[in-house]
Amino acid sequence: MRVTSVESTELFTGTPEKPLQVVVVRVEHIPGRPVLLTVEGPGVRSIGEHRATAGEDGTVRAEVPVSAERLAPGDRRNITVTVEDAGAGRLLHHAAEFTAAEPGWTMFMVSHFHYDPVWWNTQAAYTETWDTADDPASSGLPARTFDSRGQSGMSLVRAHCDLARRDPLYTFVLAEVDYLKPYWDAFPEERAFLRQLIRSGRVEIMGGTYNEPNTNLTGAEATVRNALYGDGFQRRIMGAAPETAWQLDAFGHDPQFPGLMADAGITSSSWARGPFHQWGPTLSVFGEEPRDPGRMQFPAEFNWIAPSGRGLLTAYMVNHYGAGWAIDNAPALPEAEAAAFRLFQGLKKVALTRNVLLPVGGDYAPPCRWATGIHRDWNERYVWPRFVSGIPRDFFAAVRAELAAEGRTASPQTRDMNPVYTGKDVSYIDTKQAQRYGETLLADAEAWATLASLVTGHPYPDAALDKAWRQLVYGAHHDAITGSESDQVYVDLLTGWRELYDLARAVHADATDALAREVVPLPGGAPDLVVFNSATWRRRDVLTVDDPGGLVPLDLTGLPLPAVREDGRLRVVVPDVPGLGLKALSLADGSVPGWAPGEGLTIRNEFYEVTVDPARGGGVCGLRRLAEGGRELLRAGEIGNELVVQEEYSRHPRFGEGPWHLTPTGTTAARSRDVTADVEVEHSPAGSRITVRGDLELFRYTQRLTLWTGVDRLDVTTSIDGYDGADRLIRVRWPSDVQGGLPVHEVADAVIGRGFGFVEVDSERFPWTLDNPANTWFGLGSTARIAVHDDTGRLLGQRAVGVAELIHADWDSAGELGTPLAAALVRA
């Protein structure tokens, strides 16, 4: 007879009020022979005699409950384990160390499935009932190999509901409207049962949003509408009360998101991606051993505070949203319980209170077959830790209650919960431009339609606006606007963005025309140009309109406004249009000149002076802010507007993933400063511009820098022609001379500074160096745009078909940042 190990566990029996900590003793003994075990030490004693019998392999594993009432968690004591052979009367004493554990812990097993209607398949295909989801009707099922493409949305909702019918302990989460609404509409006979589950707290309708949007790539209004459409359906149609922003898979989070959701009535959030990159602190890099979550700098639960000052109590999913799915592959209940306990031991290390959230599910996951079995069996054996089938509302209530009882508060976290998948911000640029341009146009159209209805009695286009907003909200999904979808989904999304554009354009034109006719014609009966400014501040800016043919726009004194004719359009510098207002301009007979050739390598307006160097690729060698005594804004000796081309891996060398990563090899293929470029300077009454043309052999490039008369902004565009489509990262570099400055980024309705990303590295050796490679809003009020074309002039992206072909001549305005001025031409 020999004691092989003594372990003081985190398990407790007894009662919640008087818990007894379990000490596990392993003994080698004669098979079938019983032993009696006792434990004793300073402040530690076993309760009664514990009797166990050796199994067929000659080992005894005994769970001995002990009382340690005078010890605090973490206290250690030397103990003696006494083992008596009940048949032979032999005694054995074994010295060991006892560590007091903490009772009162609960792990909430939240059953869920994550659903992407625009990932590898279309929403139409995902909502067909083309299969039947696996169902844990029997605990004797063999281990399942999870295939995220194997379940449709309809089948998954039905499978989770069916298990809830059979098992009164089963609780689960339903979240996104893009599968909830099709199920609700297709199966009206299921509505009463779902409402019953909601009322009894067995299902929680999550999210408060239509889907899991990528709010880093949209504006604040798109986030607000996502909440309105999601909450509206979940609360007003289904009768639910969503409380938690359930944003499992969103690729990083707009820092203003928690504030916007708090304003929408949401009180908590939970998600898996963000502060520790795509797989969290324990699974950071494929192929490595799981890491200790204790390396986190803050607890898993915290108050996530937006720049607005509002925030949400947040539970970060340390082991990702698929953490609990490992339980499902256990061959039997004991193994499933052991897997759950291992997950608990890791997650509790970073829990803020004695409550742990374990998401049990994954992409398109059927119900886990062991969740309720663990709930029943585990809690019959142990009082702490409790493993319960629960919903997030239960978890957050427990966290808040414990904090209140102890007089504590969750730590405020204002950090930027980014980045995840750096390439998502720069790949498939047409999806981002289509979504953002559609959002800007639609918001403007809605504003003008509202004013037209109030001022003129013009019919309000509620149906058109509603359909357009739904298309926009749908396209904001984290697998849509980011470009991480398959080709068939991409084409399907383009039709939605096209419809959004058509609807918004029609509403915009109709509303502005109605408003324009309310204020013109002016005396004299001549045609008038009515200019609309949808921004909330007074603006002097450039308006692009179709050439009215032989007519010149005039200012209020009757003099021609600064204008230039190009490509059948007029670019007119319009002064002082009121915020969210309009200005009527008279048109008179006359002609508008085009661009005229100029001399030298420098252009200037009232605000800036720009000089380029043909010998260094036409890069900007001087950028002076004239209003500040001629201050030079570029670092000495550096070149601005420089193109840098770097080689990339075809897929991420560590993670094996695709174009939603940036994957530079650290090798620079070409720089524009190393070639000689042709430079052309032109002038017009509307302003001056420099056109740079160069050839890097990999492709030809054209860069245009424009200073408009009286406009405090430098406009910069770059076009690339003849690109061969190889995997390369093309950057436009501006080495600004700003001491201690940070790149400034727009985030919803706020602006934040972010650290620089170090791009000229090998992403295999340094996978986390590209934290901030793009999306910088240039200083000085400038705008920037880049387009890639082939030899025929067709716009290229990483797709053969792009939104450029869908919106035709409006591509130029679609590529611009900010809110453009609009106009309506009214003839007497």
Short mmCIF file of N, CA, C and O in Angstrom, two decimals, residues 138-233:
data_model
loop_
_atom_site.label_atom_id
_atom_site.label_comp_id
_atom_site.label_asym_id
_atom_site.label_seq_id
_atom_site.Cartn_x
_atom_site.Cartn_y
_atom_site.Cartn_z
N SER A 138 -29.01 11.83 -27.66
CA SER A 138 -28.45 10.71 -26.91
C SER A 138 -27.03 11.07 -26.48
O SER A 138 -26.24 11.57 -27.26
N SER A 139 -26.72 10.80 -25.21
CA SER A 139 -25.36 11.07 -24.73
C SER A 139 -24.37 10.05 -25.25
O SER A 139 -23.18 10.17 -25.03
N GLY A 140 -24.85 9.01 -25.95
CA GLY A 140 -23.95 7.99 -26.46
C GLY A 140 -23.45 8.28 -27.85
O GLY A 140 -22.82 7.43 -28.48
N LEU A 141 -23.73 9.47 -28.38
CA LEU A 141 -23.26 9.80 -29.71
C LEU A 141 -21.73 9.80 -29.75
O LEU A 141 -21.08 10.18 -28.78
N PRO A 142 -21.15 9.37 -30.86
CA PRO A 142 -19.69 9.46 -30.97
C PRO A 142 -19.24 10.91 -31.06
O PRO A 142 -20.05 11.81 -31.32
N ALA A 143 -17.95 11.13 -30.85
CA ALA A 143 -17.42 12.49 -30.93
C ALA A 143 -17.65 13.04 -32.32
O ALA A 143 -17.45 12.36 -33.32
N ARG A 144 -18.07 14.31 -32.39
CA ARG A 144 -18.38 14.93 -33.67
C ARG A 144 -17.21 15.77 -34.14
O ARG A 144 -16.56 16.45 -33.35
N THR A 145 -16.95 15.76 -35.43
CA THR A 145 -15.99 16.67 -36.02
C THR A 145 -16.77 17.86 -36.53
O THR A 145 -17.56 17.72 -37.46
N PHE A 146 -16.55 19.00 -35.94
CA PHE A 146 -17.37 20.17 -36.24
C PHE A 146 -17.03 20.72 -37.61
O PHE A 146 -15.88 20.98 -37.92
N ASP A 147 -18.04 20.92 -38.46
CA ASP A 147 -17.88 21.51 -39.79
C ASP A 147 -18.75 22.75 -39.84
O ASP A 147 -19.97 22.67 -39.85
N SER A 148 -18.10 23.91 -39.87
CA SER A 148 -18.86 25.15 -39.79
C SER A 148 -19.70 25.40 -41.03
O SER A 148 -20.53 26.29 -41.03
N ARG A 149 -19.51 24.63 -42.08
CA ARG A 149 -20.33 24.83 -43.28
C ARG A 149 -21.50 23.86 -43.34
O ARG A 149 -22.24 23.83 -44.30
N GLY A 150 -21.70 23.07 -42.30
CA GLY A 150 -22.65 21.99 -42.40
C GLY A 150 -24.04 22.26 -41.89
O GLY A 150 -24.88 21.37 -41.95
N GLN A 151 -24.32 23.45 -41.36
CA GLN A 151 -25.64 23.70 -40.77
C GLN A 151 -26.21 24.99 -41.34
O GLN A 151 -25.51 25.98 -41.48
N SER A 152 -27.49 24.98 -41.62
CA SER A 152 -28.16 26.20 -42.05
C SER A 152 -28.76 26.91 -40.85
O SER A 152 -28.96 26.32 -39.79
N GLY A 153 -29.06 28.20 -41.02
CA GLY A 153 -29.62 28.97 -39.93
C GLY A 153 -30.93 28.42 -39.42
O GLY A 153 -31.18 28.35 -38.22
N MET A 154 -31.82 28.00 -40.34
CA MET A 154 -33.11 27.46 -39.95
C MET A 154 -32.94 26.20 -39.11
O MET A 154 -33.59 26.01 -38.08
N SER A 155 -32.05 25.31 -39.55
CA SER A 155 -31.84 24.05 -38.83
C SER A 155 -31.26 24.29 -37.45
O SER A 155 -31.61 23.60 -36.49
N LEU A 156 -30.39 25.27 -37.34
CA LEU A 156 -29.75 25.52 -36.05
C LEU A 156 -30.74 26.07 -35.03
O LEU A 156 -30.77 25.63 -33.88
N VAL A 157 -31.54 27.04 -35.43
CA VAL A 157 -32.54 27.58 -34.49
C VAL A 157 -33.48 26.46 -34.06
O VAL A 157 -33.81 26.32 -32.88
N ARG A 158 -33.94 25.64 -35.01
CA ARG A 158 -34.86 24.56 -34.69
C ARG A 158 -34.20 23.55 -33.73
O ARG A 158 -34.84 23.08 -32.78
N ALA A 159 -32.93 23.21 -33.95
CA ALA A 159 -32.26 22.23 -33.11
C ALA A 159 -32.16 22.72 -31.66
O ALA A 159 -32.39 21.97 -30.71
N HIS A 160 -31.80 24.00 -31.48
CA HIS A 160 -31.69 24.53 -30.12
C HIS A 160 -33.06 24.60 -29.46
O HIS A 160 -33.19 24.31 -28.26
N CYS A 161 -34.09 24.98 -30.23
CA CYS A 161 -35.44 25.03 -29.66
C CYS A 161 -35.94 23.63 -29.31
O CYS A 161 -36.59 23.43 -28.27
N ASP A 162 -35.65 22.66 -30.15
CA ASP A 162 -36.11 21.29 -29.89
C ASP A 162 -35.48 20.73 -28.62
O ASP A 162 -36.14 20.03 -27.84
N LEU A 163 -34.20 21.01 -28.40
CA LEU A 163 -33.59 20.55 -27.16
C LEU A 163 -34.23 21.23 -25.95
O LEU A 163 -34.43 20.60 -24.90
N ALA A 164 -34.57 22.51 -26.09
CA ALA A 164 -35.23 23.22 -24.99
C ALA A 164 -36.61 22.61 -24.70
O ALA A 164 -37.07 22.61 -23.56
N ARG A 165 -37.28 22.07 -25.73
CA ARG A 165 -38.57 21.40 -25.52
C ARG A 165 -38.41 20.15 -24.66
O ARG A 165 -39.23 19.86 -23.80
N ARG A 166 -37.35 19.39 -24.91
CA ARG A 166 -37.16 18.12 -24.23
C ARG A 166 -36.52 18.27 -22.86
O ARG A 166 -36.76 17.48 -21.97
N ASP A 167 -35.67 19.30 -22.71
CA ASP A 167 -34.88 19.41 -21.49
C ASP A 167 -35.15 20.76 -20.83
O ASP A 167 -34.71 21.80 -21.32
N PRO A 168 -35.85 20.77 -19.71
CA PRO A 168 -36.19 22.06 -19.07
C PRO A 168 -34.99 22.81 -18.51
O PRO A 168 -35.12 23.99 -18.17
N LEU A 169 -33.83 22.16 -18.42
CA LEU A 169 -32.63 22.85 -17.94
C LEU A 169 -31.90 23.61 -19.04
O LEU A 169 -31.05 24.45 -18.76
N TYR A 170 -32.21 23.31 -20.30
CA TYR A 170 -31.42 23.87 -21.40
C TYR A 170 -31.76 25.34 -21.59
O TYR A 170 -32.92 25.73 -21.74
N THR A 171 -30.73 26.17 -21.58
CA THR A 171 -30.86 27.59 -21.89
C THR A 171 -29.90 27.92 -23.01
O THR A 171 -28.85 27.28 -23.16
N PHE A 172 -30.23 28.94 -23.79
CA PHE A 172 -29.37 29.26 -24.93
C PHE A 172 -29.60 30.71 -25.36
O PHE A 172 -30.46 31.41 -24.84
N VAL A 173 -28.80 31.12 -26.33
CA VAL A 173 -28.79 32.49 -26.82
C VAL A 173 -29.17 32.49 -28.30
O VAL A 173 -28.70 31.65 -29.06
N LEU A 174 -30.01 33.43 -28.70
CA LEU A 174 -30.25 33.73 -30.11
C LEU A 174 -29.92 35.21 -30.30
O LEU A 174 -30.22 36.03 -29.44
N ALA A 175 -29.30 35.55 -31.44
CA ALA A 175 -28.74 36.89 -31.52
C ALA A 175 -29.15 37.67 -32.75
O ALA A 175 -29.86 38.66 -32.66
N GLU A 176 -28.74 37.26 -33.93
CA GLU A 176 -28.76 38.18 -35.07
C GLU A 176 -30.07 38.12 -35.85
O GLU A 176 -30.62 37.06 -36.10
N VAL A 177 -30.53 39.31 -36.25
CA VAL A 177 -31.79 39.42 -36.97
C VAL A 177 -31.71 38.76 -38.33
O VAL A 177 -32.72 38.30 -38.86
N ASP A 178 -30.51 38.65 -38.91
CA ASP A 178 -30.41 38.08 -40.25
C ASP A 178 -30.71 36.57 -40.28
O ASP A 178 -30.85 36.00 -41.35
N TYR A 179 -30.82 35.91 -39.13
CA TYR A 179 -31.42 34.57 -39.12
C TYR A 179 -32.70 34.52 -38.29
O TYR A 179 -33.58 33.69 -38.53
N LEU A 180 -32.83 35.43 -37.31
CA LEU A 180 -34.04 35.44 -36.49
C LEU A 180 -35.28 35.79 -37.31
O LEU A 180 -36.32 35.14 -37.19
N LYS A 181 -35.18 36.83 -38.12
CA LYS A 181 -36.36 37.25 -38.89
C LYS A 181 -36.79 36.20 -39.91
O LYS A 181 -38.00 35.91 -40.01
N PRO A 182 -35.87 35.60 -40.69
CA PRO A 182 -36.33 34.53 -41.59
C PRO A 182 -37.00 33.38 -40.85
O PRO A 182 -38.01 32.84 -41.31
N TYR A 183 -36.46 33.00 -39.68
CA TYR A 183 -37.09 31.91 -38.91
C TYR A 183 -38.45 32.34 -38.39
O TYR A 183 -39.43 31.59 -38.45
N TRP A 184 -38.53 33.55 -37.88
CA TRP A 184 -39.79 34.08 -37.35
C TRP A 184 -40.86 34.12 -38.45
O TRP A 184 -42.03 33.80 -38.21
N ASP A 185 -40.46 34.53 -39.65
CA ASP A 185 -41.42 34.64 -40.75
C ASP A 185 -41.81 33.28 -41.31
O ASP A 185 -42.98 33.07 -41.68
N ALA A 186 -40.85 32.36 -41.39
CA ALA A 186 -41.11 31.07 -42.05
C ALA A 186 -41.86 30.10 -41.14
O ALA A 186 -42.56 29.22 -41.64
N PHE A 187 -41.72 30.25 -39.82
CA PHE A 187 -42.35 29.30 -38.90
C PHE A 187 -43.18 30.05 -37.85
O PHE A 187 -42.81 30.12 -36.68
N PRO A 188 -44.31 30.62 -38.27
CA PRO A 188 -45.14 31.36 -37.29
C PRO A 188 -45.62 30.49 -36.14
O PRO A 188 -45.89 31.00 -35.05
N GLU A 189 -45.70 29.16 -36.37
CA GLU A 189 -46.16 28.28 -35.30
C GLU A 189 -45.14 28.18 -34.17
O GLU A 189 -45.47 27.69 -33.08
N GLU A 190 -43.91 28.63 -34.39
CA GLU A 190 -42.86 28.58 -33.37
C GLU A 190 -42.84 29.83 -32.49
O GLU A 190 -42.13 29.87 -31.48
N ARG A 191 -43.59 30.86 -32.86
CA ARG A 191 -43.46 32.14 -32.16
C ARG A 191 -43.89 32.04 -30.70
O ARG A 191 -43.25 32.60 -29.81
N ALA A 192 -44.99 31.35 -30.44
CA ALA A 192 -45.48 31.26 -29.07
C ALA A 192 -44.47 30.56 -28.17
O ALA A 192 -44.25 30.96 -27.02
N PHE A 193 -43.84 29.49 -28.68
CA PHE A 193 -42.86 28.76 -27.88
C PHE A 193 -41.64 29.64 -27.60
O PHE A 193 -41.12 29.67 -26.47
N LEU A 194 -41.16 30.38 -28.61
CA LEU A 194 -40.02 31.26 -28.40
C LEU A 194 -40.36 32.34 -27.37
O LEU A 194 -39.54 32.65 -26.49
N ARG A 195 -41.54 32.89 -27.46
CA ARG A 195 -41.93 33.90 -26.48
C ARG A 195 -42.02 33.30 -25.07
O ARG A 195 -41.68 33.95 -24.08
N GLN A 196 -42.45 32.07 -24.99
CA GLN A 196 -42.49 31.39 -23.70
C GLN A 196 -41.08 31.22 -23.13
O GLN A 196 -40.84 31.45 -21.94
N LEU A 197 -40.14 30.83 -23.99
CA LEU A 197 -38.75 30.69 -23.55
C LEU A 197 -38.18 32.03 -23.09
O LEU A 197 -37.42 32.10 -22.12
N ILE A 198 -38.54 33.09 -23.81
CA ILE A 198 -38.06 34.42 -23.43
C ILE A 198 -38.60 34.82 -22.07
O ILE A 198 -37.86 35.29 -21.19
N ARG A 199 -39.91 34.63 -21.87
CA ARG A 199 -40.53 35.02 -20.59
C ARG A 199 -39.96 34.23 -19.41
O ARG A 199 -39.80 34.77 -18.31
N SER A 200 -39.63 32.97 -19.64
CA SER A 200 -39.13 32.13 -18.54
C SER A 200 -37.63 32.25 -18.35
O SER A 200 -37.07 31.59 -17.46
N GLY A 201 -36.96 33.06 -19.14
CA GLY A 201 -35.52 33.25 -18.98
C GLY A 201 -34.68 32.09 -19.48
O GLY A 201 -33.52 31.94 -19.08
N ARG A 202 -35.22 31.26 -20.37
CA ARG A 202 -34.47 30.12 -20.87
C ARG A 202 -33.78 30.42 -22.20
O ARG A 202 -32.89 29.68 -22.64
N VAL A 203 -34.20 31.47 -22.88
CA VAL A 203 -33.48 31.95 -24.04
C VAL A 203 -33.33 33.46 -23.88
O VAL A 203 -34.25 34.14 -23.40
N GLU A 204 -32.16 33.96 -24.21
CA GLU A 204 -31.96 35.40 -24.20
C GLU A 204 -31.71 35.85 -25.62
O GLU A 204 -30.85 35.31 -26.33
N ILE A 205 -32.49 36.83 -26.05
CA ILE A 205 -32.31 37.43 -27.38
C ILE A 205 -31.25 38.50 -27.22
O ILE A 205 -31.44 39.48 -26.51
N MET A 206 -30.14 38.29 -27.91
CA MET A 206 -28.94 39.09 -27.66
C MET A 206 -28.69 40.09 -28.77
O MET A 206 -29.27 40.03 -29.84
N GLY A 207 -27.77 40.97 -28.49
CA GLY A 207 -27.21 41.80 -29.53
C GLY A 207 -27.62 43.25 -29.43
O GLY A 207 -26.79 44.15 -29.30
N GLY A 208 -28.95 43.51 -29.51
CA GLY A 208 -29.38 44.88 -29.60
C GLY A 208 -29.03 45.51 -30.92
O GLY A 208 -29.27 46.70 -31.15
N THR A 209 -28.47 44.72 -31.85
CA THR A 209 -28.13 45.20 -33.19
C THR A 209 -28.67 44.22 -34.21
O THR A 209 -29.01 43.08 -33.89
N TYR A 210 -28.73 44.67 -35.45
CA TYR A 210 -29.23 43.81 -36.52
C TYR A 210 -28.29 42.63 -36.75
O TYR A 210 -28.71 41.50 -36.95
N ASN A 211 -26.99 42.90 -36.75
CA ASN A 211 -25.98 41.85 -36.92
C ASN A 211 -24.75 42.23 -36.10
O ASN A 211 -24.84 43.10 -35.24
N GLU A 212 -23.65 41.59 -36.35
CA GLU A 212 -22.39 41.96 -35.71
C GLU A 212 -21.61 42.83 -36.69
O GLU A 212 -20.82 42.33 -37.49
N PRO A 213 -21.82 44.14 -36.66
CA PRO A 213 -21.23 44.99 -37.69
C PRO A 213 -19.76 45.29 -37.43
O PRO A 213 -19.30 45.23 -36.29
N ASN A 214 -19.05 45.63 -38.49
CA ASN A 214 -17.69 46.12 -38.32
C ASN A 214 -17.75 47.64 -38.26
O ASN A 214 -17.69 48.31 -39.28
N THR A 215 -17.89 48.16 -37.06
CA THR A 215 -18.11 49.59 -36.88
C THR A 215 -16.84 50.40 -37.04
O THR A 215 -16.89 51.63 -36.99
N ASN A 216 -15.68 49.75 -37.24
CA ASN A 216 -14.46 50.49 -37.56
C ASN A 216 -14.49 51.05 -38.97
O ASN A 216 -13.71 51.95 -39.30
N LEU A 217 -15.33 50.50 -39.84
CA LEU A 217 -15.32 50.87 -41.25
C LEU A 217 -16.59 51.60 -41.66
O LEU A 217 -16.80 51.82 -42.85
N THR A 218 -17.42 51.96 -40.71
CA THR A 218 -18.64 52.69 -41.02
C THR A 218 -18.70 53.94 -40.15
O THR A 218 -17.88 54.13 -39.26
N GLY A 219 -19.69 54.77 -40.40
CA GLY A 219 -19.88 55.96 -39.60
C GLY A 219 -20.81 55.72 -38.43
O GLY A 219 -21.41 54.64 -38.28
N ALA A 220 -20.97 56.74 -37.60
CA ALA A 220 -21.81 56.62 -36.41
C ALA A 220 -23.25 56.32 -36.78
O ALA A 220 -23.94 55.55 -36.10
N GLU A 221 -23.73 56.92 -37.87
CA GLU A 221 -25.14 56.74 -38.23
C GLU A 221 -25.44 55.29 -38.58
O GLU A 221 -26.51 54.77 -38.25
N ALA A 222 -24.49 54.61 -39.23
CA ALA A 222 -24.70 53.20 -39.56
C ALA A 222 -24.78 52.36 -38.28
O ALA A 222 -25.56 51.40 -38.22
N THR A 223 -23.99 52.70 -37.27
CA THR A 223 -24.07 51.98 -36.00
C THR A 223 -25.41 52.22 -35.32
O THR A 223 -26.04 51.30 -34.78
N VAL A 224 -25.85 53.47 -35.33
CA VAL A 224 -27.13 53.80 -34.72
C VAL A 224 -28.26 53.05 -35.41
O VAL A 224 -29.15 52.47 -34.75
N ARG A 225 -28.26 53.01 -36.75
CA ARG A 225 -29.33 52.31 -37.47
C ARG A 225 -29.24 50.81 -37.24
O ARG A 225 -30.26 50.13 -37.19
N ASN A 226 -28.04 50.27 -37.10
CA ASN A 226 -27.90 48.85 -36.79
C ASN A 226 -28.60 48.53 -35.48
O ASN A 226 -29.29 47.51 -35.35
N ALA A 227 -28.45 49.43 -34.51
CA ALA A 227 -29.12 49.23 -33.22
C ALA A 227 -30.63 49.40 -33.36
O ALA A 227 -31.41 48.64 -32.78
N LEU A 228 -31.06 50.39 -34.13
CA LEU A 228 -32.49 50.64 -34.28
C LEU A 228 -33.20 49.46 -34.94
O LEU A 228 -34.26 49.01 -34.48
N TYR A 229 -32.62 48.94 -36.00
CA TYR A 229 -33.26 47.83 -36.71
C TYR A 229 -33.16 46.53 -35.91
O TYR A 229 -34.09 45.72 -35.91
N GLY A 230 -32.04 46.32 -35.23
CA GLY A 230 -31.91 45.11 -34.42
C GLY A 230 -32.80 45.14 -33.20
O GLY A 230 -33.59 44.22 -32.96
N ASP A 231 -32.70 46.21 -32.42
CA ASP A 231 -33.50 46.33 -31.21
C ASP A 231 -34.98 46.40 -31.55
O ASP A 231 -35.82 45.85 -30.83
N GLY A 232 -35.30 47.08 -32.64
CA GLY A 232 -36.71 47.21 -33.02
C GLY A 232 -37.36 45.87 -33.28
O GLY A 232 -38.48 45.61 -32.83
N PHE A 233 -36.64 44.98 -33.98
CA PHE A 233 -37.22 43.66 -34.25
C PHE A 233 -37.24 42.81 -32.99
O PHE A 233 -38.26 42.17 -32.66
#
